[in-house]
């Protein structure tokens, strides 16, 4: 089993990376950054997001493991002081894994080119100045004309991130769903949107056809893209999924409670 380590630059993460490398070498695991079977991230959710994008072309064979050096994360199960237990779990590995849905984004540009992206948390479309105006279609059917700051389309695991800040529901990641949330929509007697989060079924897709402004900003997880003149963006649940090596299980709702309420620790 070939292993790659992706660590952030924090002091605790670097120390954990050194310890993990030594333990893996001692246990005779080959380290292979180019074609790993398992990618271990050390840091927080942001570090796992970076590793996901680095290995996005190998998702069908890579399993991820997240080690956190701060608070419990949504993609990180192991603590930095549990390195020995983690290496022991790797030695006893029998291929246990759990997988979660991803978001597939296809952007069409005015010059006829297209770009394709995968997101683990979400994608957003916003304008840097002025109101964003876009027609929203569900499948090929017109749904609404949106005016406001922007729209966010999230995966179930992304539902606890940006989407939640927009008033979105927290979705159990065992559901194959994607959620659209509004970012400061304008709603009055003239302009009207649904003004509520929408959760779509696995065989549905959403298309945005924005008015042709030059100043759109698209975000895909932690990346910001300033695209050329965009004519349409289609969002659907991806065929690919992210796989995590699962040597122990934490209930999703316990994780949610720990991250957002924390009353059990008092
Ligand atoms: P960051 O350093 O700005 O971190 C944002 C926070 O989001 C961190 O606390 C991180 O742990 C948390 N986070 C990331 N993924 C999460 C998830 N799936 N569930 C719950 N919390 C999660 O940036 P980063 O660490 O590179 O993360 C990028 C993410 O930040 C984006 O994908 C987006 O979801 C989030 N974000 C949120 C807002 C907002 O809530 N208003 C705005 C911009 C970006």
Short mmCIF file of C-alpha atoms and ligand atoms in Angstrom, two decimals:
data_model
loop_
_atom_site.label_atom_id
_atom_site.label_comp_id
_atom_site.label_asym_id
_atom_site.label_seq_id
_atom_site.Cartn_x
_atom_site.Cartn_y
_atom_site.Cartn_z
CA UNK A 1 0.00 0.00 0.00
CA UNK A 2 1.64 3.21 -1.23
CA UNK A 3 1.07 6.29 0.92
CA UNK A 4 1.31 10.05 0.32
CA UNK A 5 1.26 12.68 3.06
CA UNK A 6 -0.11 16.20 2.54
CA UNK A 7 0.51 18.49 5.53
CA UNK A 8 -0.16 22.18 6.03
CA UNK A 9 2.62 24.51 7.15
CA UNK A 10 1.64 24.74 10.84
CA UNK A 11 4.25 23.77 13.44
CA UNK A 12 2.05 20.98 14.90
CA UNK A 13 1.32 19.62 11.41
CA UNK A 14 5.01 19.56 10.45
CA UNK A 15 5.88 17.74 13.68
CA UNK A 16 3.09 15.20 13.08
CA UNK A 17 4.26 14.75 9.47
CA UNK A 18 7.81 13.92 10.60
CA UNK A 19 6.52 11.44 13.18
CA UNK A 20 4.14 9.81 10.69
CA UNK A 21 6.87 9.48 8.01
CA UNK A 22 9.20 7.77 10.50
CA UNK A 23 6.45 5.41 11.67
CA UNK A 24 5.46 4.53 8.08
CA UNK A 25 9.07 3.85 7.03
CA UNK A 26 9.58 1.69 10.15
CA UNK A 27 6.42 -0.27 9.23
CA UNK A 28 7.78 -0.66 5.63
CA UNK A 29 5.04 1.33 3.88
CA UNK A 30 6.39 2.85 0.63
CA UNK A 31 5.85 6.62 0.35
CA UNK A 32 4.67 7.58 -3.14
CA UNK A 33 3.47 11.11 -3.87
CA UNK A 34 2.69 10.43 -7.53
CA UNK A 35 0.51 7.29 -7.37
CA UNK A 36 -0.58 6.63 -3.79
CA UNK A 37 -3.27 4.20 -2.66
CA UNK A 38 -3.86 6.17 0.52
CA UNK A 39 -3.44 9.94 1.01
CA UNK A 40 -3.06 11.08 4.62
CA UNK A 41 -3.64 14.78 5.25
CA UNK A 42 -2.39 16.56 8.37
CA UNK A 43 -3.97 19.89 9.30
CA UNK A 44 -7.67 20.70 9.02
CA UNK A 45 -10.56 20.46 6.56
CA UNK A 46 -8.75 22.96 4.29
CA UNK A 47 -5.76 20.59 4.03
CA UNK A 48 -8.05 17.73 3.04
CA UNK A 49 -9.71 19.97 0.43
CA UNK A 50 -6.27 20.78 -1.05
CA UNK A 51 -5.32 17.09 -1.15
CA UNK A 52 -8.65 16.22 -2.80
CA UNK A 53 -7.93 18.68 -5.63
CA UNK A 54 -4.33 17.46 -5.96
CA UNK A 55 -5.45 13.85 -6.40
CA UNK A 56 -8.79 14.56 -8.19
CA UNK A 57 -7.68 12.62 -11.28
CA UNK A 58 -7.06 9.45 -9.21
CA UNK A 59 -10.27 9.34 -7.14
CA UNK A 60 -11.25 5.86 -8.25
CA UNK A 61 -8.19 4.32 -6.61
CA UNK A 62 -7.20 6.70 -3.79
CA UNK A 63 -8.59 6.55 -0.24
CA UNK A 64 -8.15 9.58 2.02
CA UNK A 65 -7.46 9.79 5.75
CA UNK A 66 -7.57 13.12 7.63
CA UNK A 67 -5.48 13.85 10.73
CA UNK A 68 -6.36 17.09 12.49
CA UNK A 69 -4.05 19.26 14.51
CA UNK A 70 -6.71 21.71 15.72
CA UNK A 71 -10.44 21.18 16.28
CA UNK A 72 -12.24 18.06 15.06
CA UNK A 73 -12.96 18.60 11.37
CA UNK A 74 -15.60 17.26 9.04
CA UNK A 75 -13.07 15.38 6.92
CA UNK A 76 -10.54 14.61 9.66
CA UNK A 77 -11.01 11.69 12.04
CA UNK A 78 -7.63 11.19 13.65
CA UNK A 79 -5.78 13.38 16.18
CA UNK A 80 -2.09 14.21 15.76
CA UNK A 81 -1.26 12.27 18.97
CA UNK A 82 -2.77 9.09 17.50
CA UNK A 83 -0.09 8.48 14.82
CA UNK A 84 0.93 5.08 16.23
CA UNK A 85 -2.70 3.89 16.33
CA UNK A 86 -3.19 5.12 12.77
CA UNK A 87 -0.15 3.21 11.46
CA UNK A 88 -1.39 0.10 13.29
CA UNK A 89 -4.80 0.53 11.59
CA UNK A 90 -3.01 0.80 8.21
CA UNK A 91 -1.12 -2.44 8.93
CA UNK A 92 -4.45 -4.19 9.58
CA UNK A 93 -6.10 -2.58 6.56
CA UNK A 94 -8.61 -4.74 4.72
CA UNK A 95 -9.82 -2.06 2.32
CA UNK A 96 -12.56 -0.55 4.54
CA UNK A 97 -13.91 2.63 3.02
CA UNK A 98 -16.82 5.00 2.91
CA UNK A 99 -17.59 7.25 -0.04
CA UNK A 100 -19.41 10.56 -0.41
CA UNK A 101 -20.91 12.47 -3.37
CA UNK A 102 -19.09 15.22 -5.24
CA UNK A 103 -20.33 18.13 -7.33
CA UNK A 104 -19.71 18.25 -11.09
CA UNK A 105 -19.53 21.74 -12.59
CA UNK A 106 -19.47 22.51 -16.31
CA UNK A 107 -19.00 26.14 -17.39
CA UNK A 108 -19.66 27.31 -20.97
CA UNK A 109 -17.91 30.47 -22.14
CA UNK A 110 -18.89 32.94 -24.83
CA UNK A 111 -15.95 31.95 -27.03
CA UNK A 112 -17.28 28.39 -27.26
CA UNK A 113 -14.84 26.85 -24.76
CA UNK A 114 -15.88 24.95 -21.64
CA UNK A 115 -14.29 24.19 -18.27
CA UNK A 116 -15.02 21.23 -16.07
CA UNK A 117 -14.49 21.15 -12.29
CA UNK A 118 -15.16 18.83 -9.35
CA UNK A 119 -15.98 20.20 -5.89
CA UNK A 120 -15.91 18.44 -2.55
CA UNK A 121 -17.73 21.17 -0.56
CA UNK A 122 -19.39 23.55 -2.99
CA UNK A 123 -19.23 25.90 -5.94
CA UNK A 124 -20.50 29.48 -5.89
CA UNK A 125 -21.13 32.11 -8.55
CA UNK A 126 -21.02 35.74 -7.46
CA UNK A 127 -20.41 39.17 -8.95
CA UNK A 128 -17.68 41.40 -7.58
CA UNK A 129 -19.65 44.62 -8.22
CA UNK A 130 -23.36 45.13 -8.62
CA UNK A 131 -26.18 42.67 -8.44
CA UNK A 132 -25.82 39.23 -9.97
CA UNK A 133 -28.67 38.47 -12.34
CA UNK A 134 -29.11 34.99 -13.59
CA UNK A 135 -31.89 32.78 -14.87
CA UNK A 136 -32.05 29.47 -13.01
CA UNK A 137 -33.17 26.26 -14.73
CA UNK A 138 -33.86 22.90 -13.11
CA UNK A 139 -33.11 20.24 -15.68
CA UNK A 140 -34.08 22.14 -18.83
CA UNK A 141 -37.06 23.94 -17.26
CA UNK A 142 -36.94 27.62 -16.37
CA UNK A 143 -37.38 28.02 -12.60
CA UNK A 144 -36.66 31.63 -11.56
CA UNK A 145 -34.77 34.84 -12.28
CA UNK A 146 -32.33 35.37 -9.44
CA UNK A 147 -31.04 38.77 -8.32
CA UNK A 148 -28.71 39.13 -5.39
CA UNK A 149 -25.08 38.55 -4.39
CA UNK A 150 -24.82 35.00 -5.66
CA UNK A 151 -25.77 31.34 -5.52
CA UNK A 152 -24.07 28.40 -3.83
CA UNK A 153 -24.43 24.74 -4.82
CA UNK A 154 -23.16 22.29 -2.21
CA UNK A 155 -22.56 18.60 -1.70
CA UNK A 156 -23.89 16.82 1.42
CA UNK A 157 -20.45 16.98 3.11
CA UNK A 158 -20.25 20.65 2.08
CA UNK A 159 -23.62 21.33 3.72
CA UNK A 160 -21.88 22.13 7.02
CA UNK A 161 -19.58 24.72 5.35
CA UNK A 162 -20.50 27.80 3.25
CA UNK A 163 -23.97 26.41 2.47
CA UNK A 164 -24.86 26.41 6.18
CA UNK A 165 -23.83 30.06 6.49
CA UNK A 166 -26.39 30.77 3.75
CA UNK A 167 -29.15 29.15 5.81
CA UNK A 168 -28.86 25.75 4.10
CA UNK A 169 -29.84 22.51 5.80
CA UNK A 170 -27.24 20.11 7.16
CA UNK A 171 -27.52 17.01 4.99
CA UNK A 172 -26.40 13.53 6.02
CA UNK A 173 -23.62 12.57 3.56
CA UNK A 174 -25.17 9.17 2.91
CA UNK A 175 -27.77 11.01 0.79
CA UNK A 176 -27.01 11.57 -2.88
CA UNK A 177 -28.22 15.13 -3.03
CA UNK A 178 -27.09 18.62 -3.91
CA UNK A 179 -28.30 21.79 -2.28
CA UNK A 180 -28.75 25.26 -3.78
CA UNK A 181 -28.65 28.20 -1.37
CA UNK A 182 -29.05 31.90 -2.08
CA UNK A 183 -26.52 34.51 -1.05
CA UNK A 184 -28.49 37.69 -0.20
CA UNK A 185 -31.26 37.43 -2.78
CA UNK A 186 -33.37 40.50 -3.57
CA UNK A 187 -37.03 39.82 -2.86
CA UNK A 188 -39.66 42.51 -3.18
CA UNK A 189 -42.79 43.26 -5.27
CA UNK A 190 -40.71 43.36 -8.44
CA UNK A 191 -38.12 40.59 -8.04
CA UNK A 192 -38.95 37.20 -6.65
CA UNK A 193 -36.92 34.09 -5.93
CA UNK A 194 -37.78 30.96 -3.97
CA UNK A 195 -35.91 32.49 -0.99
CA UNK A 196 -35.35 29.06 0.57
CA UNK A 197 -32.69 26.36 0.20
CA UNK A 198 -33.45 23.73 -2.44
CA UNK A 199 -32.34 20.10 -2.20
CA UNK A 200 -32.24 18.30 -5.53
CA UNK A 201 -32.54 14.63 -6.39
CA UNK A 202 -29.61 12.62 -7.85
CA UNK A 203 -31.00 12.66 -11.41
CA UNK A 204 -31.59 16.43 -11.48
CA UNK A 205 -29.29 19.24 -12.50
CA UNK A 206 -29.27 23.01 -12.23
CA UNK A 207 -28.25 25.42 -14.98
CA UNK A 208 -27.48 29.10 -14.42
CA UNK A 209 -27.62 31.42 -17.43
CA UNK A 210 -26.20 34.67 -16.08
CA UNK A 211 -26.55 38.06 -17.76
CA UNK A 212 -23.33 38.77 -19.66
CA UNK A 213 -21.26 40.76 -17.15
CA UNK A 214 -17.46 40.61 -17.09
CA UNK A 215 -17.01 40.52 -13.33
CA UNK A 216 -18.21 37.11 -12.17
CA UNK A 217 -16.27 35.24 -9.54
CA UNK A 218 -16.61 31.51 -9.27
CA UNK A 219 -15.42 29.59 -6.24
CA UNK A 220 -14.75 25.88 -6.20
CA UNK A 221 -14.08 24.87 -2.59
CA UNK A 222 -11.10 27.00 -1.49
CA UNK A 223 -10.22 28.19 -5.02
CA UNK A 224 -11.42 31.40 -6.63
CA UNK A 225 -11.68 31.60 -10.38
CA UNK A 226 -12.42 34.75 -12.36
CA UNK A 227 -13.79 33.22 -15.54
CA UNK A 228 -14.05 34.84 -18.94
CA UNK A 229 -17.55 35.75 -20.13
CA UNK A 230 -19.66 32.84 -18.88
CA UNK A 231 -22.90 31.93 -20.68
CA UNK A 232 -24.07 28.90 -18.70
CA UNK A 233 -22.97 26.80 -15.74
CA UNK A 234 -24.39 23.34 -15.11
CA UNK A 235 -24.24 21.69 -11.68
CA UNK A 236 -24.99 18.02 -11.05
CA UNK A 237 -23.91 15.24 -8.72
CA UNK A 238 -20.68 13.83 -10.13
CA UNK A 239 -20.16 10.27 -11.32
CA UNK A 240 -16.97 10.24 -9.24
CA UNK A 241 -17.06 9.98 -5.44
CA UNK A 242 -14.46 10.60 -2.73
CA UNK A 243 -13.41 7.54 -0.75
CA UNK A 244 -12.16 7.64 2.83
CA UNK A 245 -10.39 4.74 4.53
CA UNK A 246 -12.63 4.04 7.49
CA UNK A 247 -10.98 2.19 10.34
CA UNK A 248 -13.38 3.56 12.94
CA UNK A 249 -16.68 5.32 12.75
CA UNK A 250 -17.89 8.57 14.21
CA UNK A 251 -21.60 9.28 13.87
CA UNK A 252 -22.24 12.20 11.55
CA UNK A 253 -24.62 13.91 13.99
CA UNK A 254 -22.04 13.60 16.82
CA UNK A 255 -19.58 15.41 14.58
CA UNK A 256 -22.17 18.11 13.83
CA UNK A 257 -22.91 18.48 17.54
CA UNK A 258 -19.20 18.72 18.37
CA UNK A 259 -18.54 21.34 15.68
CA UNK A 260 -21.53 23.62 16.17
CA UNK A 261 -22.98 23.06 19.64
CA UNK A 262 -20.32 21.46 21.84
CA UNK A 263 -22.66 21.13 24.83
CA UNK A 264 -21.56 17.51 25.46
CA UNK A 265 -18.07 18.72 26.42
CA UNK A 266 -19.33 21.00 29.21
P1 LIG B 1 -10.93 28.86 5.46
O1 LIG B 1 -9.59 28.80 6.08
O2 LIG B 1 -11.53 30.21 5.15
O3 LIG B 1 -11.93 27.99 6.38
C1 LIG B 1 -13.25 28.12 6.45
C2 LIG B 1 -13.80 27.24 7.57
O4 LIG B 1 -14.63 26.26 6.97
C3 LIG B 1 -12.77 26.44 8.40
O5 LIG B 1 -13.15 26.53 9.76
C4 LIG B 1 -12.92 25.02 7.89
O6 LIG B 1 -12.61 24.04 8.88
C5 LIG B 1 -14.38 25.00 7.60
N1 LIG B 1 -14.81 23.95 6.70
C6 LIG B 1 -14.25 23.56 5.51
N2 LIG B 1 -14.96 22.54 5.01
C7 LIG B 1 -15.96 22.28 5.88
C8 LIG B 1 -17.02 21.36 5.90
N3 LIG B 1 -17.21 20.51 4.90
N4 LIG B 1 -17.88 21.39 6.96
C9 LIG B 1 -17.73 22.27 7.97
N5 LIG B 1 -16.74 23.17 8.01
C10 LIG B 1 -15.88 23.18 6.97
O7 LIG B 1 -10.89 28.05 4.11
P2 LIG B 1 -10.57 26.54 3.87
O8 LIG B 1 -10.17 25.86 5.14
O9 LIG B 1 -9.67 26.48 2.69
O10 LIG B 1 -12.01 26.03 3.44
C11 LIG B 1 -12.63 26.44 2.26
C12 LIG B 1 -14.09 26.44 2.57
O11 LIG B 1 -14.40 27.59 3.32
C13 LIG B 1 -14.98 26.54 1.37
O12 LIG B 1 -15.18 25.31 0.73
C14 LIG B 1 -16.25 27.09 1.98
O13 LIG B 1 -17.14 26.04 2.36
C15 LIG B 1 -15.78 27.76 3.26
N6 LIG B 1 -16.17 29.16 3.20
C16 LIG B 1 -17.18 29.53 4.01
C17 LIG B 1 -17.68 30.83 3.95
C18 LIG B 1 -18.80 31.21 4.85
O14 LIG B 1 -19.22 30.35 5.65
N7 LIG B 1 -19.32 32.42 4.73
C19 LIG B 1 -17.13 31.75 3.06
C20 LIG B 1 -16.09 31.32 2.24
C21 LIG B 1 -15.63 30.00 2.30
#
